[in-house]
Coordinates of C-alpha atoms in Angstrom, one line a residue:
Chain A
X1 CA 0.0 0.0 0.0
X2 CA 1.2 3.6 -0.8
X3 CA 0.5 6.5 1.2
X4 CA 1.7 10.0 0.0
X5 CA 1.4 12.7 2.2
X6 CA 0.7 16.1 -0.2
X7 CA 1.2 19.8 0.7
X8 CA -0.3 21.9 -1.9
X9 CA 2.6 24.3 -3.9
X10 CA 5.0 21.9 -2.6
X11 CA 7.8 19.8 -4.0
X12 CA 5.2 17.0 -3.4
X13 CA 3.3 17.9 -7.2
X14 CA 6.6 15.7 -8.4
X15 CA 5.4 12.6 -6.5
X16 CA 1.8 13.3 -7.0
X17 CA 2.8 13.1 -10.9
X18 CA 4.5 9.9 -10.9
X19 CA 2.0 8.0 -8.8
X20 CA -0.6 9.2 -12.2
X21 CA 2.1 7.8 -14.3
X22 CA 2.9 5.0 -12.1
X23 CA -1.0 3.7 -12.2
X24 CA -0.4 2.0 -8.7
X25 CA -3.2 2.2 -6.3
X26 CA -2.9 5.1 -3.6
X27 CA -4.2 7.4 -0.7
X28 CA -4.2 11.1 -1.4
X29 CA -4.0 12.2 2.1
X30 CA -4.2 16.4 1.5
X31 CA -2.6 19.3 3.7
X32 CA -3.0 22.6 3.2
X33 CA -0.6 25.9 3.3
X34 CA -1.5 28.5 5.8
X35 CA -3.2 30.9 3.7
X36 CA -1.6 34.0 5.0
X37 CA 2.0 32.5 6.3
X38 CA 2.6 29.9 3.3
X39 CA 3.8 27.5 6.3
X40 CA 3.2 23.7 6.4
X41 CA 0.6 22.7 8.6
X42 CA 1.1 21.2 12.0
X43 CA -0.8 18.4 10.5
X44 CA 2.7 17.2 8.5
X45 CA 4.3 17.2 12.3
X46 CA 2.5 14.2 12.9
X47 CA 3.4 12.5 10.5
X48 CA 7.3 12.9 9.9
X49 CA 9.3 14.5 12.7
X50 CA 10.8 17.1 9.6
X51 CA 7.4 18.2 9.3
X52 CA 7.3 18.4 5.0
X53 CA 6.0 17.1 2.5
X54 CA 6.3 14.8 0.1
X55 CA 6.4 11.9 2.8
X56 CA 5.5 8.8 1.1
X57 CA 4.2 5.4 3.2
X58 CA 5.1 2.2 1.9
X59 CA 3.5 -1.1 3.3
X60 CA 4.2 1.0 6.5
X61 CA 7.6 2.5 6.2
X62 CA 8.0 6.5 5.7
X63 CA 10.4 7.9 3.5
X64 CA 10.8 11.5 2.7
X65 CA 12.8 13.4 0.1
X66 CA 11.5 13.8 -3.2
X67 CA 14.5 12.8 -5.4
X68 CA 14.5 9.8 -3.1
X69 CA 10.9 9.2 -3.3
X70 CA 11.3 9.1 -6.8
X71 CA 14.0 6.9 -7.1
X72 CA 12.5 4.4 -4.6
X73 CA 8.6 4.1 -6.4
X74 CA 10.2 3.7 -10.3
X75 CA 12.7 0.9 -8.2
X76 CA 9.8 -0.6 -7.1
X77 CA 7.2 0.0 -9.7
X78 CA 8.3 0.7 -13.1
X79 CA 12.2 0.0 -13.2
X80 CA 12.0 -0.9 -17.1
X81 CA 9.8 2.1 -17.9
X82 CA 10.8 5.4 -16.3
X83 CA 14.6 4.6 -16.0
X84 CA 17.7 3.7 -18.1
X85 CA 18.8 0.3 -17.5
X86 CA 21.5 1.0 -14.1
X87 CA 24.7 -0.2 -16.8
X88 CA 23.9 1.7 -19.3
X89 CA 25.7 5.3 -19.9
X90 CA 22.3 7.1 -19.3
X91 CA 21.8 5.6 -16.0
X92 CA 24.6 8.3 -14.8
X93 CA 22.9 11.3 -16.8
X94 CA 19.5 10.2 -15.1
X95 CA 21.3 10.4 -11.3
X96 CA 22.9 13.6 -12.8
X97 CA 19.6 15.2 -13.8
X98 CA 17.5 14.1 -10.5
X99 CA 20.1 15.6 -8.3
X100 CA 20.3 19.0 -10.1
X101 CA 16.8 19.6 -10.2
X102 CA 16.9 19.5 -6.3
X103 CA 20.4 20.7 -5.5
X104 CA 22.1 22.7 -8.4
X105 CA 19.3 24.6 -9.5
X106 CA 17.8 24.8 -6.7
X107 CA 20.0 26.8 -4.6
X108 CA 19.9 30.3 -6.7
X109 CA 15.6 29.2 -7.0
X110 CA 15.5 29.5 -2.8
X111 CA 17.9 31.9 -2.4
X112 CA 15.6 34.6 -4.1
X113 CA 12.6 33.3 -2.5
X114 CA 14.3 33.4 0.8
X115 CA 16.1 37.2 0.0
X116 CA 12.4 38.0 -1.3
X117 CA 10.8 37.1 2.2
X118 CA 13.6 38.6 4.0
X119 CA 12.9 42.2 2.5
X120 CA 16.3 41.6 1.4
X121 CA 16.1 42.4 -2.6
X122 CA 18.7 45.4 -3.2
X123 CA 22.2 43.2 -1.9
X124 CA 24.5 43.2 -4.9
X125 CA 26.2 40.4 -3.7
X126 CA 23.2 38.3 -3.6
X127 CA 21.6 39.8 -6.8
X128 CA 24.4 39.1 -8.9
X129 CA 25.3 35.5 -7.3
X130 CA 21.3 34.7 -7.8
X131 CA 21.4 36.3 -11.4
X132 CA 24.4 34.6 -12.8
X133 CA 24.3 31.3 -11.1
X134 CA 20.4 31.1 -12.3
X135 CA 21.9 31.9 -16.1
X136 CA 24.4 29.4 -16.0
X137 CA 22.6 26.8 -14.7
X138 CA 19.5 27.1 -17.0
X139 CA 21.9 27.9 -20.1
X140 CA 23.0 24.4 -19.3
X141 CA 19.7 23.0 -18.7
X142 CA 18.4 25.2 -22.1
X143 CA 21.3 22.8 -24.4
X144 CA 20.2 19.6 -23.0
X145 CA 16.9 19.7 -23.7
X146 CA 17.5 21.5 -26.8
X147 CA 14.5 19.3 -29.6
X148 CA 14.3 16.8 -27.0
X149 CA 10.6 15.8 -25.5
X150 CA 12.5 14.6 -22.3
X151 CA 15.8 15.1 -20.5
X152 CA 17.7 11.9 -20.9
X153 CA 17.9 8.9 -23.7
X154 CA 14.3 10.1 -25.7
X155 CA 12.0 8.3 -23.0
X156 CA 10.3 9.7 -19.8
X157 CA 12.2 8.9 -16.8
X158 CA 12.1 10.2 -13.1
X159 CA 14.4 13.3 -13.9
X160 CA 11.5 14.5 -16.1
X161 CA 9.2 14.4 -13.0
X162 CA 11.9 15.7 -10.8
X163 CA 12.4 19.1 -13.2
X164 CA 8.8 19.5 -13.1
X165 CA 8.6 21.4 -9.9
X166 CA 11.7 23.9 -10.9
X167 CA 10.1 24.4 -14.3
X168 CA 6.6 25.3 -12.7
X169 CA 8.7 28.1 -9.7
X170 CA 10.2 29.3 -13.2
X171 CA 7.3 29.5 -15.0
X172 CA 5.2 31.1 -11.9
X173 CA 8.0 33.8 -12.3
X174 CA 7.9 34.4 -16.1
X175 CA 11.5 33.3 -15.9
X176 CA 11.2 30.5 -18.7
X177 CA 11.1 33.8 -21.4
X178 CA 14.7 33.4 -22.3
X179 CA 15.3 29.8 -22.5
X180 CA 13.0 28.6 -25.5
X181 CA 14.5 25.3 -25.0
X182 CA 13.3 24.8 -21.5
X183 CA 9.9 26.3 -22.3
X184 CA 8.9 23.9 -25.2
X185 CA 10.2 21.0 -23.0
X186 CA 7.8 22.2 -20.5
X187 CA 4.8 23.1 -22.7
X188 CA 6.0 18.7 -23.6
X189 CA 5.5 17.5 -20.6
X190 CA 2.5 19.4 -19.5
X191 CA 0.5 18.1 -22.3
X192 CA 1.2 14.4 -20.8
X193 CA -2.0 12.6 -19.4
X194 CA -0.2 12.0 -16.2
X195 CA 0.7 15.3 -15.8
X196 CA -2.9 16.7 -16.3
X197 CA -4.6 14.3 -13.9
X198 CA -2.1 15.4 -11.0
X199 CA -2.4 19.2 -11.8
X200 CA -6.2 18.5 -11.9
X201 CA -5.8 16.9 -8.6
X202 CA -3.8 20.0 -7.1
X203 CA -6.0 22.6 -8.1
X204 CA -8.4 21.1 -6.4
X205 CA -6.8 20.8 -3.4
X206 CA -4.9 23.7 -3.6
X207 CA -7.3 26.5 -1.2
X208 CA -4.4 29.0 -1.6
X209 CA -4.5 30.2 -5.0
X210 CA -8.1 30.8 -4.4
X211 CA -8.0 33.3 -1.5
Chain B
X1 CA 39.1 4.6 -16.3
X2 CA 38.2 7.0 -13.2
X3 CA 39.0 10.4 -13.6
X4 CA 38.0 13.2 -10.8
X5 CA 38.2 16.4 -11.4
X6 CA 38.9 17.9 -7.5
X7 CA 37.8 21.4 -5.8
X8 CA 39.3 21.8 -2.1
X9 CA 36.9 22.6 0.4
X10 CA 33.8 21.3 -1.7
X11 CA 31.6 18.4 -2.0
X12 CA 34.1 16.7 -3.9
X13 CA 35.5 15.3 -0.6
X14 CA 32.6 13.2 -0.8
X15 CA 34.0 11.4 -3.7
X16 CA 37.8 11.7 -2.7
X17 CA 36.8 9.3 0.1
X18 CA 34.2 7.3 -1.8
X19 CA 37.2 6.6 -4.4
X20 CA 39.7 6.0 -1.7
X21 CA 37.5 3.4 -0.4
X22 CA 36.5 1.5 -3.4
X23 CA 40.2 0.8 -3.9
X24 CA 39.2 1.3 -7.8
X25 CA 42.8 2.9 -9.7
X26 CA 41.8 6.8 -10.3
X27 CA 43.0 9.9 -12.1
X28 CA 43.2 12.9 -9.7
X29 CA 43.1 16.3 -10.7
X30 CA 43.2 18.8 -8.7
X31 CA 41.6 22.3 -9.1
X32 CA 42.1 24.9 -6.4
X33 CA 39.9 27.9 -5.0
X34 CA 41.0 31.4 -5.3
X35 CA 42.4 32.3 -1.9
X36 CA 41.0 35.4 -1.6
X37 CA 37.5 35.3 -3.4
X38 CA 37.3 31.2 -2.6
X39 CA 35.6 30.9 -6.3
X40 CA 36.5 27.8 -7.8
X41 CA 39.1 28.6 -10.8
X42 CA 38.4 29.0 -14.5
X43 CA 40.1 25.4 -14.8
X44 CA 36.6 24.1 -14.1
X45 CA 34.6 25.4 -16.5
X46 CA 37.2 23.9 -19.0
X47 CA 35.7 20.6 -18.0
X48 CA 32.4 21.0 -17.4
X49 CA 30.1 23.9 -18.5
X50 CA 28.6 24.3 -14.8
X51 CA 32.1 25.2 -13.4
X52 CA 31.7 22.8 -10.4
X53 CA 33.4 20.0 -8.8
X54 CA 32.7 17.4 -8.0
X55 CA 33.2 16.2 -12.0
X56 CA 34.1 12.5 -12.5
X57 CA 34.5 10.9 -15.6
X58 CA 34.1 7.5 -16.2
X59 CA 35.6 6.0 -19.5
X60 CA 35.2 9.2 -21.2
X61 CA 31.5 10.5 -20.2
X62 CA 31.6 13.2 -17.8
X63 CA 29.3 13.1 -14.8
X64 CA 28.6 16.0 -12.1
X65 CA 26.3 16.2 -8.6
X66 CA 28.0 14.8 -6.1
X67 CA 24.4 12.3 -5.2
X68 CA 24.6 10.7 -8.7
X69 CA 28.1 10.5 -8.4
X70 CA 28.2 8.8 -5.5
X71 CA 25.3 6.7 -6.8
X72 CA 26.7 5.9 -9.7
X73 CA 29.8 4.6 -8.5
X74 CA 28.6 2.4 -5.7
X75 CA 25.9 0.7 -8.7
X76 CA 29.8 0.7 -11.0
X77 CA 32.1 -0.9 -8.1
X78 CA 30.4 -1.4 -5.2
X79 CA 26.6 -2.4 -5.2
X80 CA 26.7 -5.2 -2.4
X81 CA 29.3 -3.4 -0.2
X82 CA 28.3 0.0 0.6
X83 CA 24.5 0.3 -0.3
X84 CA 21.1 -2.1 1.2
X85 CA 20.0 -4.5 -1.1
X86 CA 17.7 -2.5 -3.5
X87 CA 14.8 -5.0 -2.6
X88 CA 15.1 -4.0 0.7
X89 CA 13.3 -1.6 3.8
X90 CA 16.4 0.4 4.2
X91 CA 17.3 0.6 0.5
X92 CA 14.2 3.8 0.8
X93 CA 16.0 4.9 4.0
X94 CA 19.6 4.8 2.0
X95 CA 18.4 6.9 -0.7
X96 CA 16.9 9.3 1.7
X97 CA 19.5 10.3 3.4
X98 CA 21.5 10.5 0.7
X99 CA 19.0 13.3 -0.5
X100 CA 18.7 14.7 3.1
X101 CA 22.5 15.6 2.9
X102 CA 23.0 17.4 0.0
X103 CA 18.8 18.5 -0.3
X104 CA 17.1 19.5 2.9
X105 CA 20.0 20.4 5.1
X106 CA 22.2 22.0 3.1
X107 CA 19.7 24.4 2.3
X108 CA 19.9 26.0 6.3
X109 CA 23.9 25.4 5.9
X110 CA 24.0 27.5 2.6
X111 CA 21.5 30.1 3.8
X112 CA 23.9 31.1 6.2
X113 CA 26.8 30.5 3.7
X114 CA 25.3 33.2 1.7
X115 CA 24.2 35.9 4.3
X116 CA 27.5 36.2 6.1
X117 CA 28.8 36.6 2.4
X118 CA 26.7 39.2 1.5
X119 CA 26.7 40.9 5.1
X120 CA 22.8 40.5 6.0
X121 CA 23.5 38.8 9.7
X122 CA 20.8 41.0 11.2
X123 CA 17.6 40.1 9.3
X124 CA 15.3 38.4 11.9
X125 CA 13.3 36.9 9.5
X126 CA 16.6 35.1 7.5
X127 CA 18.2 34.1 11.0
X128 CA 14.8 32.7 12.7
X129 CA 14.3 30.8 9.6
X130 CA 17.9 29.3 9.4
X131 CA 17.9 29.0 13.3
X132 CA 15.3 27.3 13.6
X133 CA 15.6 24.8 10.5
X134 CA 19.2 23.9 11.3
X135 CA 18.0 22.8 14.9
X136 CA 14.9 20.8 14.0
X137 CA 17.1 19.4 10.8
X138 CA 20.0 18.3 13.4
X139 CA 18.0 17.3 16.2
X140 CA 16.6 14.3 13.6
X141 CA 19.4 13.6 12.1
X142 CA 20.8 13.2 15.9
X143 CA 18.2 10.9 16.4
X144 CA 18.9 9.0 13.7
X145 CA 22.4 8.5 14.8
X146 CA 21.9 7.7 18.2
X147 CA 24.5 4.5 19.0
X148 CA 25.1 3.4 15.3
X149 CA 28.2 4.1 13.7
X150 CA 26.6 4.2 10.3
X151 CA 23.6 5.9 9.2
X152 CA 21.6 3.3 7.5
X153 CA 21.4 -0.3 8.6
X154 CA 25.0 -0.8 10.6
X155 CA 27.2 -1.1 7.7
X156 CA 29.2 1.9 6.0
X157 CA 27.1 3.3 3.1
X158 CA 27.0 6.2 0.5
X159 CA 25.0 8.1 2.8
X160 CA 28.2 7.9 5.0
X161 CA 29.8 9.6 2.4
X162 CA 27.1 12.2 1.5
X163 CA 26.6 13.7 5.5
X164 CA 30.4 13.6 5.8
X165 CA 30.5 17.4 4.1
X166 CA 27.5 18.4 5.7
X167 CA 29.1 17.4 9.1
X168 CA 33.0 18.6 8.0
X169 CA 30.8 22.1 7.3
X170 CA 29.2 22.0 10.5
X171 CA 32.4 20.6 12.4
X172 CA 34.0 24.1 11.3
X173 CA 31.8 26.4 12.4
X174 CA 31.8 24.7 15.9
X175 CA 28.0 23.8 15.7
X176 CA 28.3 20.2 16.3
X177 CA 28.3 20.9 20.4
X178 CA 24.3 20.1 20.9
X179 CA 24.4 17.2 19.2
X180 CA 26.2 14.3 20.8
X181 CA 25.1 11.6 19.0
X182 CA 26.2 13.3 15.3
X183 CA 29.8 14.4 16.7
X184 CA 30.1 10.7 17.8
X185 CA 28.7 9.4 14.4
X186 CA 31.6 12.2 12.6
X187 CA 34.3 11.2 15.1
X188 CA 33.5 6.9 14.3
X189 CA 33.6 7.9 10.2
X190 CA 36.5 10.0 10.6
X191 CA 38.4 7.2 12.3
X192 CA 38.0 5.2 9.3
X193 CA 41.3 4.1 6.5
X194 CA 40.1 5.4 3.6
X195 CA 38.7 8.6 5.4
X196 CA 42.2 9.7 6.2
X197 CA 44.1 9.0 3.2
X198 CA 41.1 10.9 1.8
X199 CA 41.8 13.9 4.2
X200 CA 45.5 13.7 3.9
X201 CA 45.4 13.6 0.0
X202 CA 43.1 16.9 0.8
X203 CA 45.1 18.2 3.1
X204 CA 48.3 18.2 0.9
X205 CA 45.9 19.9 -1.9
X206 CA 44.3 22.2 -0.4
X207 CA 46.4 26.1 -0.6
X208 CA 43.5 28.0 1.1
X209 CA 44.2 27.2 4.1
X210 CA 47.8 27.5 4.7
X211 CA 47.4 31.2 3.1

């Protein structure tokens, strides 16, 4: 039995995502941002001492960590479909891939939403580290997908889902404008059926965007 | 053929000691921060067009993020020594900590990195936020370690290898005081062979800090 634990606007939408495309059964169990503070809920507390989300539940064990989450269900439940085979070359480039999206690229992503809640938006320091580390990464980013419908080896895999979420911050910011690379790659894997049913799923869920 | 490209002072200890303790024959090159700006040199971007280390190649295909790397060599050289069996309970736990390290606590550890930099140490939002993350982020990971000398099911894993910069980070700044059970797990990984070749090769590297 899968469980995942989902926090609307959350890194979760990645897990939420595969489970569509993973077609296992599963429980939904929704939490909900504080409208005003964007904080997690003290509902997540009770269920994972970190307090985020995603948390996933399998046959009773928590795990959290979304690129691990990630890697553990297509393990489990579609190691033939949404990874390279582990001795082939891609097999490296798909690690590569699910680590940037949540470490590389991430870093300059937080560190303006952070210098944004902070009040903190006229440091030059911070504006030009955020500003050229966001260029060079998504210049990188920009040549690999460049005619490609997925990231790695022409077939869907679990880097696609883990991009997802950086691609949707990006796109939330108008921050895709420059890269037309990364924006048809998007517009790709937003017409997916998968991908539909769980954004379905998360608008109606999501109370924020609403108030 | 192993080639790794080497940064002092970065995540590319990670793989130093990984390497040292596979006992597989590698290249090492090392690359060396700017003394006074600590940027990593143009040397880098020769390599690899993000600039960073770590960079490994392996037989000629270039691979970077320190989690896939370390990944992608234990599935290479190492599969039934230093990870769970992937059918197994802690195989989920394995590749969550492997994300914690280099995911959700080094975003706390870099947040602080980055305001000190920029000279914003008196923001209360930025230094509640980073206060409060790194304790509830430490206090679990304290748990976690409480009696084992290993992080994931009492043998020596990758995720060994992943926290070890997180804790060599932390170990610096002095903050590993409140937490008894991590200095113990650090002291217990740093007593290990391969460790200290890994920090002596390092050590005899690294310019910074004799400047």
């Amino acid at each position: 039995m899968i469980r995942l634990h989902h926090l609307n606007q959350s890194r979760s939408l990645r897990i939420l995502w595969l489970l569509e495309e993973l077609g296992q059964p599963y429980d939904l169990i929704c939490h909900q941002r504080d409208a005003k503070t964007h904080l997690a809920p003290d509902s997540l507390k009770a269920v994972h001492p970190l307090g985020k989300s995603p948390v996933i539940e399998i046959d009773g064990e928590l795990y959290s960590e979304s690129g691990a989450i990630t890697e553990l269900l297509i393990e489990r439940f579609a190691p033939d479909h949404l990874r390279p085979a582990t001795d082939s070359v891609d097999y490296g480039h798909y690690l590569q891939w699910i680590n940037f999206a949540e470490s590389s690229l991430m870093v300059p992503l937080l560190l303006e939403v952070f210098t944004k809640k902070a009040g903190v938006t006229d440091n030059e320091f911070l504006n030009g580290y955020i500003g050229q580390e966001k260029h060079k990464l998504l210049s990188y980013l920009d040549s690999a997908v460049d005619g490609k419908p997925y990231i790695v080896g022409n077939q869907l895999s679990g880097a696609d889902f883990m991009l997802s979420f950086d691609l949707i911050m990006l796109a939330q910011r108008q921050q895709l404008e420059d890269y037309p690379h990364i924006k048809q790659y998007a517009q790709q894997l937003a017409k997916l059926d998968s991908y539909q049913r769980a954004m379905r799923l998360e608008a109606n869920h999501d109370k924020t965007s609403a108030v």
